Short mmCIF file of C-alpha atoms in Angstrom, two decimals:
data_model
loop_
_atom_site.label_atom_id
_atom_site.label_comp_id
_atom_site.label_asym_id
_atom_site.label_seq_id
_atom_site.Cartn_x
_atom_site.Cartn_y
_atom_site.Cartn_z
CA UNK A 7 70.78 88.94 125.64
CA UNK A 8 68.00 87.31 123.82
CA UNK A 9 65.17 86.93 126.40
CA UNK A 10 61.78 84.99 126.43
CA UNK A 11 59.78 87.46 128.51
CA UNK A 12 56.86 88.86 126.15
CA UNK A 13 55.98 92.33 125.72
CA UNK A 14 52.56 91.91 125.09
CA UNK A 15 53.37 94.09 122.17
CA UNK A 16 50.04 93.31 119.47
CA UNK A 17 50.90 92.91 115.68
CA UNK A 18 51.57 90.10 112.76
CA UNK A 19 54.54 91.72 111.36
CA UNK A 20 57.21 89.12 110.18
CA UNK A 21 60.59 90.05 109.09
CA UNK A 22 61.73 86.91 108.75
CA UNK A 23 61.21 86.78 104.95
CA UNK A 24 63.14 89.98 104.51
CA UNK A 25 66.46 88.46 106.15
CA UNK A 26 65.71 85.37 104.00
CA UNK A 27 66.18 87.46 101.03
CA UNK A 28 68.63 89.69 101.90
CA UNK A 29 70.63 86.86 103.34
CA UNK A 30 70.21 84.34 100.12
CA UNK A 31 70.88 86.74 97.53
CA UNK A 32 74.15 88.34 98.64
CA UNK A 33 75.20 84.38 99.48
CA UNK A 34 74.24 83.36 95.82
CA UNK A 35 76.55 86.46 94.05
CA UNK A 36 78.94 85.49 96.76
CA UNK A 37 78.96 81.80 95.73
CA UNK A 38 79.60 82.83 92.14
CA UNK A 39 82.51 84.95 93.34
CA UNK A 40 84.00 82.28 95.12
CA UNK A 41 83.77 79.71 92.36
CA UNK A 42 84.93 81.75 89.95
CA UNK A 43 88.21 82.74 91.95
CA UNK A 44 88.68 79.71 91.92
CA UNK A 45 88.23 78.96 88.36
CA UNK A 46 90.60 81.65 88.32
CA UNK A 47 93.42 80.19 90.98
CA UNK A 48 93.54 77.12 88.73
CA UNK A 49 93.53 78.63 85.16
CA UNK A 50 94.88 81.50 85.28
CA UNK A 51 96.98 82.22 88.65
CA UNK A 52 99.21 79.78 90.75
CA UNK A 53 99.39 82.49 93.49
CA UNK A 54 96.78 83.27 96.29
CA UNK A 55 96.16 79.56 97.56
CA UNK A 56 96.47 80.44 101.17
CA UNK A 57 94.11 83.56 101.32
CA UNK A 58 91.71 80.75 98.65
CA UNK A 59 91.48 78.42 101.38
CA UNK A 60 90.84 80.77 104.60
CA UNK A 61 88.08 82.45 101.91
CA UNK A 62 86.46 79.11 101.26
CA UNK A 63 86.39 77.89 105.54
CA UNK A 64 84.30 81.94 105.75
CA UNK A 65 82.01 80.62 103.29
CA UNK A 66 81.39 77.03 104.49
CA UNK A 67 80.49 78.78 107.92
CA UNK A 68 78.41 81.86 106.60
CA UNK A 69 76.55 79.00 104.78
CA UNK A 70 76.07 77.49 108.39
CA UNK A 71 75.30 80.42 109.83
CA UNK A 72 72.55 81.24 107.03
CA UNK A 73 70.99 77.64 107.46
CA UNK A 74 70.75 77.67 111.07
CA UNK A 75 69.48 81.28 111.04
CA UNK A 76 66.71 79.79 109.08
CA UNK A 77 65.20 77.72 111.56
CA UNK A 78 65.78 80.17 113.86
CA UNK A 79 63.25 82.08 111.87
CA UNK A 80 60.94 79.15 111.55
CA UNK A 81 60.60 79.16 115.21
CA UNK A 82 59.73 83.29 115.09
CA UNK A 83 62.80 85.13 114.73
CA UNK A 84 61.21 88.55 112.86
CA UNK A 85 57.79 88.03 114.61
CA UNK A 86 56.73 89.95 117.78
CA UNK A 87 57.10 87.71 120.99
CA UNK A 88 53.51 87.34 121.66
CA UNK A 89 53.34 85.60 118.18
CA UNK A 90 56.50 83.42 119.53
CA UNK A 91 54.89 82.27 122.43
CA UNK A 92 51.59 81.80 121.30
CA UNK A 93 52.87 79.12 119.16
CA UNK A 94 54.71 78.09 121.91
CA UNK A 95 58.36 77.82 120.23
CA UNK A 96 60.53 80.42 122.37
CA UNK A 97 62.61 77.51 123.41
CA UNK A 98 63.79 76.18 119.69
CA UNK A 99 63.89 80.27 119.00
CA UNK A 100 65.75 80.56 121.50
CA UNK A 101 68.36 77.58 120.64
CA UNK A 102 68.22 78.36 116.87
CA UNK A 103 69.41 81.79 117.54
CA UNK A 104 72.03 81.62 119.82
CA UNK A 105 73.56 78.72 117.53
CA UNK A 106 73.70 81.42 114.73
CA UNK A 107 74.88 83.86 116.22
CA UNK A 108 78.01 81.99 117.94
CA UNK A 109 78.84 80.41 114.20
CA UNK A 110 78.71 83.91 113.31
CA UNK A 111 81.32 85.08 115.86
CA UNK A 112 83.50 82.38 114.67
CA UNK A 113 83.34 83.51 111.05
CA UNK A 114 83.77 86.95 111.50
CA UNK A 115 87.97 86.96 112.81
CA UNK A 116 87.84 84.06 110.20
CA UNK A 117 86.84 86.78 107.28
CA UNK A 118 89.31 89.21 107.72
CA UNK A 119 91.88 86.79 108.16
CA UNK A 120 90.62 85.62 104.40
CA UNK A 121 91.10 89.40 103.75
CA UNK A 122 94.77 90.13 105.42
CA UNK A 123 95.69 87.11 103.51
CA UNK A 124 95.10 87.88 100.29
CA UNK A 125 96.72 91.46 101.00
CA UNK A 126 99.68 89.63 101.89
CA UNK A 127 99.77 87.86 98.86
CA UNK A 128 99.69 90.47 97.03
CA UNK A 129 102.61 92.27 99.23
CA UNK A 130 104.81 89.51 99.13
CA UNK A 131 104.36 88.95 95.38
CA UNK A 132 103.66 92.30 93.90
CA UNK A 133 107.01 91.71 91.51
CA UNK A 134 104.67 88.51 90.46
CA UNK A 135 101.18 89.57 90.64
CA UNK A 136 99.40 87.81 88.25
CA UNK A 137 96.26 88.49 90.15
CA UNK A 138 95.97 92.23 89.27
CA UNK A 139 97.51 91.82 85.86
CA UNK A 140 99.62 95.17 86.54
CA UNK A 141 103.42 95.43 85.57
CA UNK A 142 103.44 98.79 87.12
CA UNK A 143 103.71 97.00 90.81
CA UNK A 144 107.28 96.02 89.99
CA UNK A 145 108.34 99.53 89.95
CA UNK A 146 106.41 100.41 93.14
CA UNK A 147 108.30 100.16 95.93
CA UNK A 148 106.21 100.65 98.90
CA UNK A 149 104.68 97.28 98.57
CA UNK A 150 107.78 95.70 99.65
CA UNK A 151 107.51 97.83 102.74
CA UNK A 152 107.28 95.58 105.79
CA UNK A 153 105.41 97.71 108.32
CA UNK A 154 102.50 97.24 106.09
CA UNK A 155 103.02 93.40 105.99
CA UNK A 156 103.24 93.61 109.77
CA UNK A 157 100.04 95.94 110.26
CA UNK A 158 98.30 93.65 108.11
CA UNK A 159 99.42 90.00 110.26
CA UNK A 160 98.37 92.67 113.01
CA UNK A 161 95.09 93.09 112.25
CA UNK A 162 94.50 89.11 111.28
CA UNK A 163 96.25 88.02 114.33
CA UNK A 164 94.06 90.52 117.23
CA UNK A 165 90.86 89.89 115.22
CA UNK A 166 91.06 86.21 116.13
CA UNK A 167 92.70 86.83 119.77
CA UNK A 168 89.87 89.27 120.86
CA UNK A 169 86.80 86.97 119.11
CA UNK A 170 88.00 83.78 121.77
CA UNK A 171 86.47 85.52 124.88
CA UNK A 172 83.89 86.17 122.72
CA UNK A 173 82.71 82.82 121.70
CA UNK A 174 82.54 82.03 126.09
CA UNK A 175 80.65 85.11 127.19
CA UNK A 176 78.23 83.50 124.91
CA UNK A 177 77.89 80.53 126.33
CA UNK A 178 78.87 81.29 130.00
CA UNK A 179 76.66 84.38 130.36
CA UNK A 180 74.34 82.48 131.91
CA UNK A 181 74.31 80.24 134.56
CA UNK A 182 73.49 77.40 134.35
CA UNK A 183 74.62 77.64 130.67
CA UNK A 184 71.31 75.96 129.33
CA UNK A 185 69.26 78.95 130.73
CA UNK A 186 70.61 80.30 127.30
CA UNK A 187 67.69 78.79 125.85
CA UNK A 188 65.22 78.17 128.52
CA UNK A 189 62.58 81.36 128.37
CA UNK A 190 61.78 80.38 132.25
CA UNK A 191 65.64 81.41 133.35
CA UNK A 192 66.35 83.87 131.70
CA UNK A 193 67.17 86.44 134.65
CA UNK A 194 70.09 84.02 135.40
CA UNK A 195 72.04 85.65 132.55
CA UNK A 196 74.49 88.64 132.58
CA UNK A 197 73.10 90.39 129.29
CA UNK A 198 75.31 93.30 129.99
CA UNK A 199 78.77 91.63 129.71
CA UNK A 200 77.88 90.21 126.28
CA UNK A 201 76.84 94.00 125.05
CA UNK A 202 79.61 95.72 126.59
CA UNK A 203 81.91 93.53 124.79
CA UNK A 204 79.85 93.08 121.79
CA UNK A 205 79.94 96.90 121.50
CA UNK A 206 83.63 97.15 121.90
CA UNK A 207 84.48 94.36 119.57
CA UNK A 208 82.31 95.45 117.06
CA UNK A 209 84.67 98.86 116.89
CA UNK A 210 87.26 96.95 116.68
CA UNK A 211 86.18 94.82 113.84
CA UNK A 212 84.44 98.07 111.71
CA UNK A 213 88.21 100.13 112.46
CA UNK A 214 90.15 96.57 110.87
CA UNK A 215 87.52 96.64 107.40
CA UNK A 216 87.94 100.58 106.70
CA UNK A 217 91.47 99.84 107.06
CA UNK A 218 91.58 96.52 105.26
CA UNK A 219 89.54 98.48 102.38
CA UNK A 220 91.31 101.51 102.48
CA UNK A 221 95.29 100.35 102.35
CA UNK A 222 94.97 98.56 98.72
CA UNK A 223 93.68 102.04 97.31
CA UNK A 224 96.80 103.79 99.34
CA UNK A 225 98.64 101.49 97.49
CA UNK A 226 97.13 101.31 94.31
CA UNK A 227 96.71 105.46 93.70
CA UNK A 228 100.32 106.38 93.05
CA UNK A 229 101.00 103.97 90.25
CA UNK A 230 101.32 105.09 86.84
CA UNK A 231 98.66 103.41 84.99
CA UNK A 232 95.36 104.51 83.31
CA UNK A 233 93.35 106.80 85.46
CA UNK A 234 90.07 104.80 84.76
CA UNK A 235 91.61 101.24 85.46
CA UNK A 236 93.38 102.54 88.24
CA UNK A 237 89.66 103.71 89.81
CA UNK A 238 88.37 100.54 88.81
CA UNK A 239 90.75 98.23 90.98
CA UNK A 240 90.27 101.40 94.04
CA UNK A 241 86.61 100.18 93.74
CA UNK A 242 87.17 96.49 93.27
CA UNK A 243 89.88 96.94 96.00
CA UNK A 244 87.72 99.03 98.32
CA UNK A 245 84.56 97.28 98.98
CA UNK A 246 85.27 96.23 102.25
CA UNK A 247 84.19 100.02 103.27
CA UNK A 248 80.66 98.45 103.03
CA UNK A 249 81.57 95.83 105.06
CA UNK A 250 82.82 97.81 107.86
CA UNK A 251 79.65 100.05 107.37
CA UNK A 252 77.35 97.05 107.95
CA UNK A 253 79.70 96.33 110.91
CA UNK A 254 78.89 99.27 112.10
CA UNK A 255 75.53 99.41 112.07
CA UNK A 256 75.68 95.58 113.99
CA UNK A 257 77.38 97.18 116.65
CA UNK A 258 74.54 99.96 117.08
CA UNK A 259 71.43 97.90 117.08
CA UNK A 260 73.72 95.38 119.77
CA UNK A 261 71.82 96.45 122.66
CA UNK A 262 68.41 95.30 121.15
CA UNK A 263 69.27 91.67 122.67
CA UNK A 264 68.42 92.96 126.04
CA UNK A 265 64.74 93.96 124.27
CA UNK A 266 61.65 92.64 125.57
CA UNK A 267 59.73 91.89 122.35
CA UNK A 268 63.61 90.65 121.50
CA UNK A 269 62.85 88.11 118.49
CA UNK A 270 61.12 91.12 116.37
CA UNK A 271 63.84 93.95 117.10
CA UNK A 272 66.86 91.66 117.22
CA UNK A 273 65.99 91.30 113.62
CA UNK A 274 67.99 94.08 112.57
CA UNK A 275 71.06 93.15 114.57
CA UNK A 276 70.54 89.67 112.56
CA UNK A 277 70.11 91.41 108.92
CA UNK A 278 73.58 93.85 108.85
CA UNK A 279 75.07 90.74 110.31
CA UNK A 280 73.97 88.22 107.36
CA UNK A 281 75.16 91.25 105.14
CA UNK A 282 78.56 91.81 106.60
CA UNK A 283 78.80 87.88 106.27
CA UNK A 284 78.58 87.98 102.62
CA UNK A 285 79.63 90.70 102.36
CA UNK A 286 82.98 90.46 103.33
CA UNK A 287 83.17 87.37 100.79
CA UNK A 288 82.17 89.52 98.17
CA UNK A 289 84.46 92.09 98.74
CA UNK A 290 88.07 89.62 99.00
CA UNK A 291 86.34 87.38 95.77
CA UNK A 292 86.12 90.34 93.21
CA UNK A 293 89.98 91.48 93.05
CA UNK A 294 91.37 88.06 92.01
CA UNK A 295 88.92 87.23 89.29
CA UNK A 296 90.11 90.82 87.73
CA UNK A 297 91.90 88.86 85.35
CA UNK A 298 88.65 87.21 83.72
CA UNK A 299 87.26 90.20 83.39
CA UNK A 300 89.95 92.70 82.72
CA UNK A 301 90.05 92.04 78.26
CA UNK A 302 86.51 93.33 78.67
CA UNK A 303 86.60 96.18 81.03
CA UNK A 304 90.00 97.56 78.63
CA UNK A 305 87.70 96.91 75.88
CA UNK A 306 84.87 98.85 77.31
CA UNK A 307 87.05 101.52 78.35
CA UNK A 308 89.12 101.94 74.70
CA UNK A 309 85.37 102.13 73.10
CA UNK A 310 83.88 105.03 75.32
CA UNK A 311 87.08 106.81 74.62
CA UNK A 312 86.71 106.83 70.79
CA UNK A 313 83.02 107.78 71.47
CA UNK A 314 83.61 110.38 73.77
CA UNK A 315 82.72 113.78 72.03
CA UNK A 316 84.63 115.94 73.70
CA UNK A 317 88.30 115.98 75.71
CA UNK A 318 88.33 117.04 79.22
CA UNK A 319 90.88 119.76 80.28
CA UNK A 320 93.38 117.30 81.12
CA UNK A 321 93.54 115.26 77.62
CA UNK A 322 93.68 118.83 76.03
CA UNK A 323 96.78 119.56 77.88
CA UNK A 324 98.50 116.37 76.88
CA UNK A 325 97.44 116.52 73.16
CA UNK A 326 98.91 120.27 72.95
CA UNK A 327 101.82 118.84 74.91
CA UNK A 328 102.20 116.41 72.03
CA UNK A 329 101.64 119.02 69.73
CA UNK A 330 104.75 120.80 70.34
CA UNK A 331 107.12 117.85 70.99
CA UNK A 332 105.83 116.49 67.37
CA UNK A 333 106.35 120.56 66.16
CA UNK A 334 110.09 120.54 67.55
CA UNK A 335 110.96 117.13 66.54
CA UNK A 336 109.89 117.99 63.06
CA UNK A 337 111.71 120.88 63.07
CA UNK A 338 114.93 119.66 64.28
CA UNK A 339 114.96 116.82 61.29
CA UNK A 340 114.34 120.07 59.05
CA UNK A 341 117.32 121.83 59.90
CA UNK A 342 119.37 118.87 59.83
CA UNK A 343 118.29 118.63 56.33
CA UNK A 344 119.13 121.91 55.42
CA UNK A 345 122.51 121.21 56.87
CA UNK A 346 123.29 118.94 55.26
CA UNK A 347 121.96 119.98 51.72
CA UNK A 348 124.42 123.25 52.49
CA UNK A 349 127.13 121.14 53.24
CA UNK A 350 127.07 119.15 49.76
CA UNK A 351 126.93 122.13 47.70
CA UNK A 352 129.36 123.84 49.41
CA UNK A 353 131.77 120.48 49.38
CA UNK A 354 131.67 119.07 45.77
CA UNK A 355 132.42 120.42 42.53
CA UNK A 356 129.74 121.59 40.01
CA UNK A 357 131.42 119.92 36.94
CA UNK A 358 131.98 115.54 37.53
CA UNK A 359 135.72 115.11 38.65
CA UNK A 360 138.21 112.99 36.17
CA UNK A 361 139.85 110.79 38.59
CA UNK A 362 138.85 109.77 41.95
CA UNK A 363 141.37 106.51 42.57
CA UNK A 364 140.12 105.49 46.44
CA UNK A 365 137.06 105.98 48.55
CA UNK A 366 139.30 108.72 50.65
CA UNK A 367 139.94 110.99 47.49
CA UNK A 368 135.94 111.23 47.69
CA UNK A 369 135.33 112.74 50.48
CA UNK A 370 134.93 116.30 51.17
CA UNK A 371 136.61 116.56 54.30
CA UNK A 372 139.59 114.62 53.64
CA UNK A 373 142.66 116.71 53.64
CA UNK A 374 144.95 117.77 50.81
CA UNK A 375 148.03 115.95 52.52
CA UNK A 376 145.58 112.58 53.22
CA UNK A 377 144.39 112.72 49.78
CA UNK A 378 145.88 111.04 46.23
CA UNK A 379 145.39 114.10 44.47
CA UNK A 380 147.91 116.20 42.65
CA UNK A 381 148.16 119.67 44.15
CA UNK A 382 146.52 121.55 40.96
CA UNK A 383 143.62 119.45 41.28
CA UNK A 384 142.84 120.27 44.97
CA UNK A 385 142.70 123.88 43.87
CA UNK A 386 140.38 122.82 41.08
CA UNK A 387 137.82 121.27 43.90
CA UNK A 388 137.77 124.81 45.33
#
């Protein structure tokens, strides 16, 4: 729990300016994600409007969450609690921190329902994916599998059940609830049931990302496509790992809020947290807005091919491969040839014939008894 009691620990350092820019940068290149999937739902893709809308509500309270976190670090969130309380703002601290920190609790069931929706989308319309631009998904039959539409309204539905408590231990840790914020009452709160459960949700939340980012590339893998675009969308499709690692390392530095000199340690807590915010929006923005930039990756891709100097193993083995089809093809239309060069010569007389009355007389194959021709001249033809 964040506490007002001072550690008496000496020093000026200020990390407030480092989760400023972490924070604001991944927010901006998450911003121009966002816009452009949207540029993208409304030019180029009718589908994905439900997983658009549940990604734009996780933005609109990560931007919350980024603005209140910055007065929190006006007030001395990143300085040592010495500085805090010499300038006599633990209280605001205090206030300005917990009111982060809650909006960030809301967000976080909120982003991986943005992220199981836009999975489902994609399962539910992988014969019309206009997202992903691939044809192959018509032919792929495990995305109309249902247990992975279920595990994935699983893992949306239990991220949002197991948050509620959440949001209450928060508030109701202490009693009265306003000793929250009040540095003078701070021994009337419970810090151990919010890190307990902190801790456990927090494995919860890091198991849901790996396996949010790690289903699309199960799914992905086995189609039949280029190998380099198909690695592309396992990356684009895939960056929740990061996510989940930043989750992670949330969950370890949890315990910090029960820290003396708590407004300079709980920093770190605060940083992976901003990151997994944006994060997380980064990650479900890139795969729709493939489209826009799919003309330039193939591009890219068909120009380092004709540059490329030499072929690996693999391309060797299917350019011999089409050696020897193109070898036996060419053979095969050769002997035809031959065959039927042998079967002219063999078939028609050397000098021109007198009188050929019907089409029938004229061919070769025709018998005597189906042919107009007097019995002398059938000799003749052999």
């Amino acid at each position: 729990m964040l506490s007002g009691r001072s550690s008496g620990t000496p020093g000026t350092e200020d990390r407030g300016p480092t989760i400023q820019a972490i924070s604001w940068s991944l927010g901006i290149l998450s911003t121009i994600l966002l816009f452009l999937r949207i540029y993208t739902r409304l030019r180029v893709s009718a589908q994905d409007t439900a997983a658009l809308v549940w990604a734009i509500v996780a933005w609109a309270l990560t931007v919350t969450s980024q603005v209140v976190g910055a007065f929190a670090i006006k007030y001395g969130l990143g300085q040592h609690m010495n500085a805090v309380e010499q300038s006599g703002e633990v209280g605001n601290f205090l206030l300005w921190s917990w009111i982060a920190i809650f909006i960030f609790h809301v967000y976080v069931p909120l982003g991986k329902v943005a992220a199981a929706s836009f999975l489902i989308a994609v399962h539910a319309g992988a014969r019309q994916c206009p997202e992903l631009f691939i044809e192959d998904f018509a032919d792929f039959p495990t995305y109309q599998d249902p247990k992975r539409r279920y595990l994935l309204h699983f893992i949306a539905y239990s991220n949002v059940i197991l948050e509620i408590p959440n949001w209450f231990i928060i508030w109701f840790s202490c009693s009265p609830p306003s000793a929250l914020w009040n540095p003078l009452e701070q021994e009337k709160c419970h810090v151990i049931w919010n890190v307990n459960y902190s801790i456990f949700l927090g494995s919860w939340q890091a198991t849901s990302d790996f396996v949010l980012a790690l289903l699309p590339i199960y799914l992905i893998w086995p189609l039949q496509m280029d190998r380099k675009v198909k690695l592309g969308l396992c990356c684009l499709m895939g960056l929740g790992v990061f996510a989940a690692v930043c989750t992670i390392m949330r969950t370890i530095y949890t315990p910090q809020i029960m820290a003396k000199d708590v407004s300079y340690v709980v920093s770190n807590l605060i940083m992976w947290g901003a990151a997994e915010q944006w994060i997380v929006l980064i990650a479900i923005s890139v795969p729709p807005t493939w489209p826009l930039f799919r003309p330039l990756a193939l591009r890219t891709l068909s120009k380092l091919s004709r540059h490329k100097k030499s072929e690996t193993p693999r391309q060797k083995l299917q350019i011999a491969h089409l050696g020897i089809v193109e070898d036996a093809r060419s053979s095969f239309f050769q002997e035809r040839s031959h065959l039927k060069d042998a079967i002219s010569l063999s078939s028609f007389p050397t000098q021109p014939k007198q009188a050929f009355h019907t089409k029938e007389e004229m061919d070769p194959f025709t018998d005597d008894a189906q042919m107009n021709v007097p019995r002398d001249t059938s000799k003749q033809l052999d």
